XYZ file of C-alpha atoms in Angstrom:
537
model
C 0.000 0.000 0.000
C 1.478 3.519 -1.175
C 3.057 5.757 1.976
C 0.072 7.550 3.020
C 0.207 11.191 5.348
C -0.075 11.093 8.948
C -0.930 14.808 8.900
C -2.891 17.043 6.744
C -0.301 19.148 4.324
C -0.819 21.146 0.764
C -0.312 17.987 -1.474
C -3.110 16.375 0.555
C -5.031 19.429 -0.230
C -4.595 18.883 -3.350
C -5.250 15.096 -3.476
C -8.186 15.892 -1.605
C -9.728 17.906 -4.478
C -8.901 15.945 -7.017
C -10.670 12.651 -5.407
C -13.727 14.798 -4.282
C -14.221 16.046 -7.813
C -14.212 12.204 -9.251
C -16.506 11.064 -6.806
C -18.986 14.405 -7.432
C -18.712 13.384 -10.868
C -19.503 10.120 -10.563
C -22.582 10.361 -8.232
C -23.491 13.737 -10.064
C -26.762 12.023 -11.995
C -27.506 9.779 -8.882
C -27.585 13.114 -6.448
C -29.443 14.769 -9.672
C -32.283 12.563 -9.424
C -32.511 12.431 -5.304
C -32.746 16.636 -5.374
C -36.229 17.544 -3.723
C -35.392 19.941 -1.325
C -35.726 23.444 -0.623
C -36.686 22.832 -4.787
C -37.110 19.786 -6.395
C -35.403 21.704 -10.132
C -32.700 18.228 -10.864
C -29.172 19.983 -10.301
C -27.453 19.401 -6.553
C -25.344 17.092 -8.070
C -24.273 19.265 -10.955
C -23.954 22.293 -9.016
C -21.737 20.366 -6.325
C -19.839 19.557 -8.834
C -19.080 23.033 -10.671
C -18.309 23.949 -6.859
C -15.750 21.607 -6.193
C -14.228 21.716 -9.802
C -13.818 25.780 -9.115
C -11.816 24.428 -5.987
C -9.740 22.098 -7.195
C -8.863 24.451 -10.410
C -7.702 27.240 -7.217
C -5.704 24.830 -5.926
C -3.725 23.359 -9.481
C -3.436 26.954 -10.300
C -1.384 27.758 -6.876
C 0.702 24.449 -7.907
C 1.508 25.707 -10.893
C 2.589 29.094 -10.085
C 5.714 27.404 -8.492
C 8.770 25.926 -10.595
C 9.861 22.702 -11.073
C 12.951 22.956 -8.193
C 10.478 20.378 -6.004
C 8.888 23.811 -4.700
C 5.540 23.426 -3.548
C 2.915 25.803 -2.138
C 2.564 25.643 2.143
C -0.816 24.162 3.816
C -2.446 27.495 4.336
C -2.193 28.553 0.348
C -3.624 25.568 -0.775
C -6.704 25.248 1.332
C -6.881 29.048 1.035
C -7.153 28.794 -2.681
C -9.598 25.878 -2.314
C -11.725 28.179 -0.643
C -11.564 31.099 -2.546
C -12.091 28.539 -5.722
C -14.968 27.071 -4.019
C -16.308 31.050 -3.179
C -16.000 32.173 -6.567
C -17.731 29.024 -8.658
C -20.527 27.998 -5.942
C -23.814 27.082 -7.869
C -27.068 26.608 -5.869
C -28.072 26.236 -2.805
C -25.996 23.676 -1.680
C -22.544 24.467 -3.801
C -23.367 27.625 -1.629
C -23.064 25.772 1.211
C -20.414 23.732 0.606
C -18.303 26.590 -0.370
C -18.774 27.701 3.525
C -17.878 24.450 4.405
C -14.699 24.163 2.784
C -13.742 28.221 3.889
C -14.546 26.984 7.397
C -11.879 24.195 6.984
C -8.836 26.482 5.065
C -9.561 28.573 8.600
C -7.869 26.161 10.781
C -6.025 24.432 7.984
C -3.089 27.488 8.452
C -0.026 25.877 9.921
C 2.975 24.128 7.588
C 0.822 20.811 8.561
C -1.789 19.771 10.695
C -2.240 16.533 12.626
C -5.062 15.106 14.085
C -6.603 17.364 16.940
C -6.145 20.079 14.305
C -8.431 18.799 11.486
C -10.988 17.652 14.560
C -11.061 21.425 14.809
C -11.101 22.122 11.159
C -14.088 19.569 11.010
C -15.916 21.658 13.677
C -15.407 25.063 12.200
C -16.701 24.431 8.917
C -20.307 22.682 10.669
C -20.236 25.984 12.829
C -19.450 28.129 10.127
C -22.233 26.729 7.327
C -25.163 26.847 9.797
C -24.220 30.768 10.777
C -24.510 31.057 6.561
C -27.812 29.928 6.497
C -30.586 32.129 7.674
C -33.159 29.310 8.518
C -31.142 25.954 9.236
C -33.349 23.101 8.675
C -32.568 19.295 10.002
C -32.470 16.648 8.021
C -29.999 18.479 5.338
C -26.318 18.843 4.680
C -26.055 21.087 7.717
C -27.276 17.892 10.008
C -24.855 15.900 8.204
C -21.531 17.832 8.601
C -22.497 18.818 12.323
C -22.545 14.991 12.816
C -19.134 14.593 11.082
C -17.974 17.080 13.688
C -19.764 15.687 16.573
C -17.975 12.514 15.743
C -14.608 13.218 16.216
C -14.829 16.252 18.569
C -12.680 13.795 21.076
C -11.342 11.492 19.192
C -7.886 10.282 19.725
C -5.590 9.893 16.734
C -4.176 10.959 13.441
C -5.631 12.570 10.369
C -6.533 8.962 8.953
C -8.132 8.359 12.278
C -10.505 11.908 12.298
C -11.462 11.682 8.469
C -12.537 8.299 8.747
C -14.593 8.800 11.696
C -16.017 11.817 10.383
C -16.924 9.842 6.937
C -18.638 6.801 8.355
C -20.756 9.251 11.166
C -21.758 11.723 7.981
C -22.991 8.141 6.467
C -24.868 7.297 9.433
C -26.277 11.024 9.317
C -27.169 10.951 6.125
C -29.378 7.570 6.034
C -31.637 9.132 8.986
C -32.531 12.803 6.981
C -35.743 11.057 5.581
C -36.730 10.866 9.254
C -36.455 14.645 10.216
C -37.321 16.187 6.896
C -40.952 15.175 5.715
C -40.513 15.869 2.155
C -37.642 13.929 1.828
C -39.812 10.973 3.652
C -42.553 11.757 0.815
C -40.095 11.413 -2.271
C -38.689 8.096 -0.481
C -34.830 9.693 -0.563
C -31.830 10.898 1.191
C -30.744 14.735 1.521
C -29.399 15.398 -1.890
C -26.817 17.761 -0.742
C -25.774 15.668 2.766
C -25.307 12.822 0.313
C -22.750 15.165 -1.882
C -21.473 16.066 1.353
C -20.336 12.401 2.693
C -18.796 11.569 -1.360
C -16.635 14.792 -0.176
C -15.883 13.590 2.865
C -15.438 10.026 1.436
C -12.655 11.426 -0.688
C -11.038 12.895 2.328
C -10.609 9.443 3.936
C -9.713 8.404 1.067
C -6.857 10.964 0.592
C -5.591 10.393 4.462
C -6.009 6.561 4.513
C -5.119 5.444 1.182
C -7.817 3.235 1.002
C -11.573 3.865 -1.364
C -13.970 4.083 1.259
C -16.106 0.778 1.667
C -20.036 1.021 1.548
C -22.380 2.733 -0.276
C -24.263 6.031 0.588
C -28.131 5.026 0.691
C -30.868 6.522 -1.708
C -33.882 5.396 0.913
C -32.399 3.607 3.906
C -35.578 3.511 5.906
C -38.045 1.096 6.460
C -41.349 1.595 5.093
C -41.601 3.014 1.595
C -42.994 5.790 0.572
C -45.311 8.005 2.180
C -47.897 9.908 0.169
C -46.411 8.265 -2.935
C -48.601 10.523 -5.382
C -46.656 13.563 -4.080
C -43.278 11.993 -3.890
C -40.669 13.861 -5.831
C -43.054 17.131 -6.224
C -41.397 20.579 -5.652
C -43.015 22.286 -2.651
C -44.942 25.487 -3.450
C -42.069 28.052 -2.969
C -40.789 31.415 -5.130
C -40.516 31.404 -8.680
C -36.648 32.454 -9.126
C -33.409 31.510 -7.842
C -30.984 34.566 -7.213
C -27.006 34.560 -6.959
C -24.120 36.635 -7.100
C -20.597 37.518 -6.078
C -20.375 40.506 -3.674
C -17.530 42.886 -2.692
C -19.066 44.879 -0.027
C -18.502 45.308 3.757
C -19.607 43.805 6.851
C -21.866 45.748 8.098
C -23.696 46.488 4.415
C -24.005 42.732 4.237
C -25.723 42.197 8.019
C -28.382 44.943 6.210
C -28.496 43.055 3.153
C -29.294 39.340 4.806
C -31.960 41.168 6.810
C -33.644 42.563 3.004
C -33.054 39.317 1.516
C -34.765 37.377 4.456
C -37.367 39.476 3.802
C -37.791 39.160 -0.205
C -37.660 35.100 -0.198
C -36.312 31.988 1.463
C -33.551 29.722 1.191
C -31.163 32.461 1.913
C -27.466 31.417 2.153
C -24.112 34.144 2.569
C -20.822 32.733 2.471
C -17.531 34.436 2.646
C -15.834 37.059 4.189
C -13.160 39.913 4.295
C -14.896 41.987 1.540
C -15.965 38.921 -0.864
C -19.439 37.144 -0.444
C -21.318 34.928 -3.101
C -25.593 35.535 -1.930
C -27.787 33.104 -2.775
C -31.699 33.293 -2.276
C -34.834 31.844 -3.798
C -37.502 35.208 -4.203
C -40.486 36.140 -6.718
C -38.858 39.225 -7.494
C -35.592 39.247 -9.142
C -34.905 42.206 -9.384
C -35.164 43.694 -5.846
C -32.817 40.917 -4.893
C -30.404 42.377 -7.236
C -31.261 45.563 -6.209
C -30.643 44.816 -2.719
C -27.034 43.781 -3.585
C -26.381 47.041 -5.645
C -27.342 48.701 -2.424
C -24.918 47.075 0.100
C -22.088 47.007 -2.420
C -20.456 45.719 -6.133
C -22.743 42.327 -7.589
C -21.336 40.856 -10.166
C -21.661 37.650 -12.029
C -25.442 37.449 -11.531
C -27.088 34.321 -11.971
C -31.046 34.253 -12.246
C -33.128 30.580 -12.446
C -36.628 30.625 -12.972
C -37.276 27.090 -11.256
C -40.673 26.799 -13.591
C -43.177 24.087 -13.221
C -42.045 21.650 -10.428
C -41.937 18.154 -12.009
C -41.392 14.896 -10.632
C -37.778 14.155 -9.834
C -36.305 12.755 -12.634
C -39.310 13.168 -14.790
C -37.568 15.040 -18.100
C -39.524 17.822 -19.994
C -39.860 17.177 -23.564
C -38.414 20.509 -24.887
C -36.687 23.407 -23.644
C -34.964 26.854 -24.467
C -31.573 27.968 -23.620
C -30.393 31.444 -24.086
C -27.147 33.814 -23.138
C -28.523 37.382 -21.902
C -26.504 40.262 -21.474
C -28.503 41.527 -18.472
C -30.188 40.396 -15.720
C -33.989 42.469 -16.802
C -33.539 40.465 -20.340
C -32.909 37.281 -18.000
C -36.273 37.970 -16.117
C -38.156 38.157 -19.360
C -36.922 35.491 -20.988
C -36.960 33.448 -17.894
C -41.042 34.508 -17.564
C -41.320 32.936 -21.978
C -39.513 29.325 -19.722
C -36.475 30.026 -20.768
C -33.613 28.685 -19.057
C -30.735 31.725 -19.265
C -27.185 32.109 -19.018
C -26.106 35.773 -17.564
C -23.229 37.054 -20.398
C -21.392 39.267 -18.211
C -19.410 42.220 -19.528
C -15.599 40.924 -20.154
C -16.571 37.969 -18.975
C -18.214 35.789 -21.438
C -19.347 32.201 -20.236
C -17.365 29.499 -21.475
C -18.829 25.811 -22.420
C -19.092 24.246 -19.561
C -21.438 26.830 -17.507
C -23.574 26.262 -21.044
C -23.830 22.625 -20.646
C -24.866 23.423 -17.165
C -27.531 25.198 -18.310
C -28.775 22.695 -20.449
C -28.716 19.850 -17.332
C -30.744 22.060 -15.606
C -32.959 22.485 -18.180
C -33.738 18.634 -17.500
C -35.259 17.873 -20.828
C -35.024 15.579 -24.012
C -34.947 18.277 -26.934
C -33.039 21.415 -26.102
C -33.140 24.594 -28.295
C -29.692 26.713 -27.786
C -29.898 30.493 -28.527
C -26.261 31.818 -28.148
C -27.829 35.362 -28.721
C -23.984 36.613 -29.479
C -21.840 35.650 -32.488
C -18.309 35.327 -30.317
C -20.137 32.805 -28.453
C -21.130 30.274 -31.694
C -18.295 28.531 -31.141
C -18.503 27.771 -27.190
C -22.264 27.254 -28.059
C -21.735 24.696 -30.676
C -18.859 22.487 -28.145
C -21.267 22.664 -25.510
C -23.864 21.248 -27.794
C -21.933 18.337 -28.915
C -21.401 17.904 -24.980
C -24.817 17.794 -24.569
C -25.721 15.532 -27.191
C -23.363 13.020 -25.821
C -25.093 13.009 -22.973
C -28.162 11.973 -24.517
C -29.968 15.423 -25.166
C -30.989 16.419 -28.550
C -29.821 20.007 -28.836
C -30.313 21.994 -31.796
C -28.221 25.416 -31.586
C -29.861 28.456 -33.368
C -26.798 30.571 -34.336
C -28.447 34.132 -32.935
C -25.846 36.770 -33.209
C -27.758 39.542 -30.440
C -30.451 39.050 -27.837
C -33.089 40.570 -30.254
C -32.756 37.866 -32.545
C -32.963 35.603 -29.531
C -36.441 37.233 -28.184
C -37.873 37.099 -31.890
C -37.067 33.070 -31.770
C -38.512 33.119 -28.075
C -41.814 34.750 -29.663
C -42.713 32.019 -31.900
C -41.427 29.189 -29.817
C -44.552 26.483 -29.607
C -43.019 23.110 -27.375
C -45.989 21.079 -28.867
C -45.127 21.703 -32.503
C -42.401 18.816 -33.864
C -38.808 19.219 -32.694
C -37.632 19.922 -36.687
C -40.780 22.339 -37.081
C -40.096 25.028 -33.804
C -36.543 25.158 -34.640
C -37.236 26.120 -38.326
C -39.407 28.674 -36.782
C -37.536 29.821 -34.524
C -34.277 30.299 -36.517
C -36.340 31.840 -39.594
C -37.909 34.325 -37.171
C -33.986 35.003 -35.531
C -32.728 35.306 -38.913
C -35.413 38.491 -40.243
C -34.501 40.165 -37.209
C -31.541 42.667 -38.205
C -30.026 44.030 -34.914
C -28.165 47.156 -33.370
C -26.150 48.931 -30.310
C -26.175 52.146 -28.965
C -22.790 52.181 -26.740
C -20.598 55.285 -25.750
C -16.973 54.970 -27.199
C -14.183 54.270 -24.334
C -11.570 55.447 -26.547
C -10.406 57.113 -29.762
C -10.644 54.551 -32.617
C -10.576 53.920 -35.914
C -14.340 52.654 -37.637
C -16.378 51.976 -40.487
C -18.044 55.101 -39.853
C -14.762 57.241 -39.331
C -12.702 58.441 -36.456
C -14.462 58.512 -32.940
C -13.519 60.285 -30.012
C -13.447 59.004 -26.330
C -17.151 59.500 -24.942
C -19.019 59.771 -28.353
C -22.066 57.666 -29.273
C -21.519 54.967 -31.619
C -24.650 53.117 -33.531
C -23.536 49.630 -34.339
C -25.453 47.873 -36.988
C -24.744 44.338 -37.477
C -21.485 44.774 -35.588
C -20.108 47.446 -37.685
C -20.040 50.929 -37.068
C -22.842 53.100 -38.845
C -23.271 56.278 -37.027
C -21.562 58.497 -34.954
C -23.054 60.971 -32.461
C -23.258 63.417 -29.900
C -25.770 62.030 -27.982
C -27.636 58.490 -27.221
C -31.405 59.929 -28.902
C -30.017 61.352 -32.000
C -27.727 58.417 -32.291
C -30.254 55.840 -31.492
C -33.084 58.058 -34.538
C -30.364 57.852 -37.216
C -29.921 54.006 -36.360
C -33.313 53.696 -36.688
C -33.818 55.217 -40.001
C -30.853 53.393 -41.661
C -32.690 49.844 -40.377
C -36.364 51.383 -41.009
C -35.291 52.242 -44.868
C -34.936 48.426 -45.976
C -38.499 47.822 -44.320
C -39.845 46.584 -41.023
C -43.066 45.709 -39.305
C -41.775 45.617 -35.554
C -39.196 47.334 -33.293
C -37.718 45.940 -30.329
C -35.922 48.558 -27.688
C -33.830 47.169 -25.011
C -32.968 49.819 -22.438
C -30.284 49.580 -20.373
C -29.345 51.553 -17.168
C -27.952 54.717 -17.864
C -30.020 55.967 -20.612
C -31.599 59.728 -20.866
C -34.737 60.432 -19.035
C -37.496 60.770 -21.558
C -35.278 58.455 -24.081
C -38.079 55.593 -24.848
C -41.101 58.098 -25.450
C -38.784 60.137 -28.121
C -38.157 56.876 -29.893
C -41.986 55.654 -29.852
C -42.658 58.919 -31.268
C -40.443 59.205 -33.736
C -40.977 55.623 -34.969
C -44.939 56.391 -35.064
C -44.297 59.674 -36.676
C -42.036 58.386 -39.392
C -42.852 55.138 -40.165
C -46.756 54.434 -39.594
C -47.003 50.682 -40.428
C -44.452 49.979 -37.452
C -45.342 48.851 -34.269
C -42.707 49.537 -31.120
C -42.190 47.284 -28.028
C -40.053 47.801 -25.504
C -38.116 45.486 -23.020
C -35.808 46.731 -19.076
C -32.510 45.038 -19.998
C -31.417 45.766 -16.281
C -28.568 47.103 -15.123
C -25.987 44.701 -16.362
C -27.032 44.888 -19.973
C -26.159 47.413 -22.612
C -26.910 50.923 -23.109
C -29.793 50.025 -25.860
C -30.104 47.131 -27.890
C -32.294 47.783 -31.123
C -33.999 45.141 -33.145
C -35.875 45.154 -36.421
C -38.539 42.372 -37.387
C-alpha cells in the first residue's frame, strides 16, 4: 500500500480535491435525481460539482505558479485557494453551502501541517461556520450531516486517517436518517441530496488520508417503510418562482443589512464568505429587488437568475426546452417569464462551455433549443452542444448573433409543434430580425463610420459601425432610419441603465411619426445589460 500522510499538508489538499471532484462526478446524476429539497429543479449534483471543480482548479493553479525545483505551495495557500475557488464558482443552494464548508476548513487548515486534533477542529469550524450562513437551518440536510461529522470526532484520539474516517462513516450514518427529520424527503422516499454530496466529499477525504476507497455505499432510501404519500413523492413544494445569486464585494456591516432585506424578499437564503468577498444566494419572486438589494450594500457581479418553472417529478424530463445567453439580468427575467432557461453574459466575462452545458442539465429535458444570442459565443455554443448531445440530449443550436434575434425566436417558440418544425421557426424568425447597439466609445478609434472620439455615441449595426453621435437619442433616430429604410413591421428597444430620461417616449414617437405601419415594443434590460439594444422584425 502507497506511503500515506499522517498529517494534513498542501499535497493532501490537493489530493483531496482531485478525489472529491471524481466522486462528485460520478454520483453527479444519482444526487441529480434524489434533489427535492428546498426545490425539487434536478441539479445538486451538478452544481456540487461546478463547486468543487472551481476548488480544485484554485488549488492546481497555486501548484503551478511554483517551478519545477520540487517547490511546492505551504498548507495554508492551498486550502486558502480551495476556498476562494470554491467562493467564486458555488452554484445553488448547496454548492453555496459547501463553499462555507470548505472556507470553514482552510480557517484552521493554516499551519505548515496539521495533525489530528487540528483537522478535529477544522471539522468543527466548517459545521459551525455553514449553519451561521444559512438564515433558517433546517434538520435533516447537509447542515445535520456535517455537524454529525464534527460531533464525531470532537474527542477522538488519533491521526488525520483516524478523524477523516470517523467523520466519513458518522456523515454516512447522518445521512441515512434525513428522511426521518425532513418530511418531504420521507414523501419522495430519498436521502438529503446535498448531505449525500457532502459524505462523497468527505469520502474522498478518507480516502486521501487513509489510502484506502472508502467501503459502503451512501443510501438513496435507507428507511423502512416506503414511501409516504407516494402521489406527491418527488413534487417541488410550493415556494418562489426564481433563484438569485451573485458575487459581492461589499462590507460587513452592508451585508448584516443586506441578509436582513433578503430574508425578507424570499427563502432559502445562504451568505458565504468574508473579508470583503461574499457569493448571496436566495430563492424570491422578485428578481430584481434581490439584485437591487445587492447594488445597495455594495459591487454584484456575475449574476445568476433561475426561474425554477413548473415543479416536475424528480427525474421526470420535460420534452423541450430553451436555452439562451442574456446580457442583463432584466432580459434574464423576461426570458426566464417565456420558460427560458438563461445564461447571464457578463461584460468581459463571457461564459465558457461548460457553464452552457450546465444550463442545459438544468434544463432537465429531451430536446433542447440553444440560442447563443452573441456571435463570439457560436463557437462555445456549438462544443457545448456536442457535450450535450453526448449526454443523450438532442440540442439543436440556433446561431443568434444579439439578444433581439434571440427574443424574436422566443416569440414564436410552440413546445408542442415537432422538434424539426419550432426550430425552423424559430431560426427563420432570428434570422429576419436585423439588430443594433447604442454604446458610448471608451476610446479614440478607428471605424467603419470614421474616427471617434473618447465619450461619443456609436450606432452599431450588425457589428459594424454606422453612425456616430453626440448624444444616445439622436444616435439611437439615425440608427433607426438606416434599419427602417430596408423595411420593417416591428421594433424591439432594449434599455439599459444609464439611458436619458425621456429616451423611450422620443423613440416611440419618432418611430410612429415616421414610419406608420411599425409597431414599437419595448423590453428593461437591467442594469448589467447594454446601453440600448435595437432590433428590427
Amino acid at each position: 500500500m502507497p506511503q500515506v500522510p499522517q498529517t494534513f499538508d498542501a499535497l493532501a489538499v490537493r489530493t483531496w480535491c482531485g478525489l472529491a471532484l471524481e466522486a462528485l462526478g460520478r454520483a453527479r446524476e444519482e444526487i441529480d435525481a434524489i434533489n427535492v429539497y428546498p426545490v425539487a429543479d434536478g441539479d445538486t449534483g451538478t452544481n456540487l460539482y461546478l463547486t468543487m471543480e472551481s476548488a480544485a482548479t484554485a488549488v492546481e493553479a497555486v501548484f503551478a505558479g511554483y517551478d519545477e525545483a520540487g517547490r511546492r505551495p505551504g498548507l495554508a495557500e492551498a486550502a486558502g485557494a480551495m476556498a476562494h475557488g470554491a467562493l467564486l464558482g458555488a452554484r445553488g443552494n448547496s454548492g453555496t453551502i459547501l463553499a462555507q464548508l470548505l472556507r470553514g476548513l482552510a480557517q484552521r487548515l493554516d499551519g505548515a501541517r496539521v495533525d489530528g486534533p487540528e483537522l478535529r477542529q477544522a471539522l468543527r469550524r466548517a459545521a459551525d461556520l455553514a449553519r451561521e450562513a444559512v438564515a433558517h437551518p433546517v434538520e435533516g440536510t447537509v447542515l445535520t450531516v456535517a455537524a454529525a461529522a464534527a460531533d464525531a470526532v470532537e474527542a477522538l484520539e488519533g491521526d488525520c486517517a483516524a478523524v477523516a474516517l470517523a467523520a466519513y462513516e458518522s456523515a454516512r450514518t447522518a445521512l441515512a436518517s434525513t428522511p426521518g427529520q425532513l418530511p418531504v424527503l420521507r414523501r419522495a422516499g430519498v436521502v438529503d441530496a446535498g448531505g449525500r454530496g457532502l459524505v462523497a466529499v468527505l469520502g474522498a477525504l478518507a480516502q486521501t488520508l487513509t489510502g484506502q476507497s472508502p467501503a459502503g455505499e451512501e443510501p438513496h432510501a435507507p428507511f423502512e417503510g416506503g414511501f409516504e404519500e407516494a402521489s406527491e413523492a418527488g413534487c417541488a413544494e410550493p415556494g418562489p418562482a426564481f433563484e438569485v445569486i451573485y458575487l459581492l464585494e461589499a462590507e460587513d456591516a452592508a451585508v448584516a443589512r443586506l441578509r436582513e432585506r433578503l430574508d425578507a424578499l424570499g427563502d432559502s437564503l445562504v451568505v458565504v464568505g468574508g473579508d470583503g468577498l461574499w457569493n448571496v444566494h436566495v430563492h424570491v419572486d422578485d428578481a430584481g429587488a434581490a439584485v437591487e438589494a445587492g447594488v445597495e450594500a455594495g459591487r454584484p457581479y456575475r449574476i445568476r437568475i433561475t426561474h425554477f418553472g413548473t415543479a416536475r417529478p424528480v427525474g421526470e424530463r420535460a420534452q423541450r426546452a430553451v436555452v439562451a445567453v442574456v446580457p442583463g439580468e432584466g432580459l434574464a427575467a423576461l426570458c426566464q417569464g417565456a420558460g427560458a432557461t438563461t445564461v447571464l453574459a457578463r461584460a468581459g466575462e463571457p461564459p465558457a462551455s461548460g457553464e452552457l452545458v450546465d444550463a442545459v442539465r438544468r434544463a432537465h429535458a429531451r430536446e433542447v433549443v440553444l440560442l447563443p444570442n452573441d456571435a463570439d459565443l457560436r463557437h462555445t455554443a456549438a462544443a457545448a452542444a456536442e457535450q450535450a448531445r453526448a449526454e443523450g440530449v438532442r440540442v439543436a443550436l440556433i446561431p443568434t448573433r444579439a439578444a433581439v434575434q434571440g427574443i424574436a425566436a422566443l416569440a414564436v417558440h410552440q413546445p408542442e409543434r415537432r422538434f424539426d418544425e419550432d426550430v425552423v421557426a424559430m431560426t427563420s424568425a432570428a434570422g429576419a430580425t436585423r439588430y443594433a447597439e447604442v454604446a458610448v466609445a471608451e476610446r479614440q478609434s478607428w471605424t467603419t463610420a470614421g474616427i471617434c472620439q473618447a465619450g461619443d455615441v456609436l450606432g452599431l449595426i450588425e457589428g459594424d459601425v454606422a453612425v456616430i453621435g453626440a448624444d444616445v437619442a439622436g444616435t439611437a433616430e439615425g440608427v433607426l432610419a438606416r434599419m427602417l429604410s430596408a423595411g420593417g413591421e416591428l421594433v424591439t428597444l432594449v434599455v439599459g441603465a444609464g439611458v436619458p430620461e425621456g429616451l423611450v417616449h422620443r423613440l416611440e414617437g419618432y418611430v410612429r411619426e415616421s414610419y406608420l405601419a411599425v409597431d414599437t415594443v419595448v423590453h428593461d434590460g437591467g442594469g448589467q445589460g447594454p446601453l440600448l439594444l435595437i432590433g428590427v422584425e
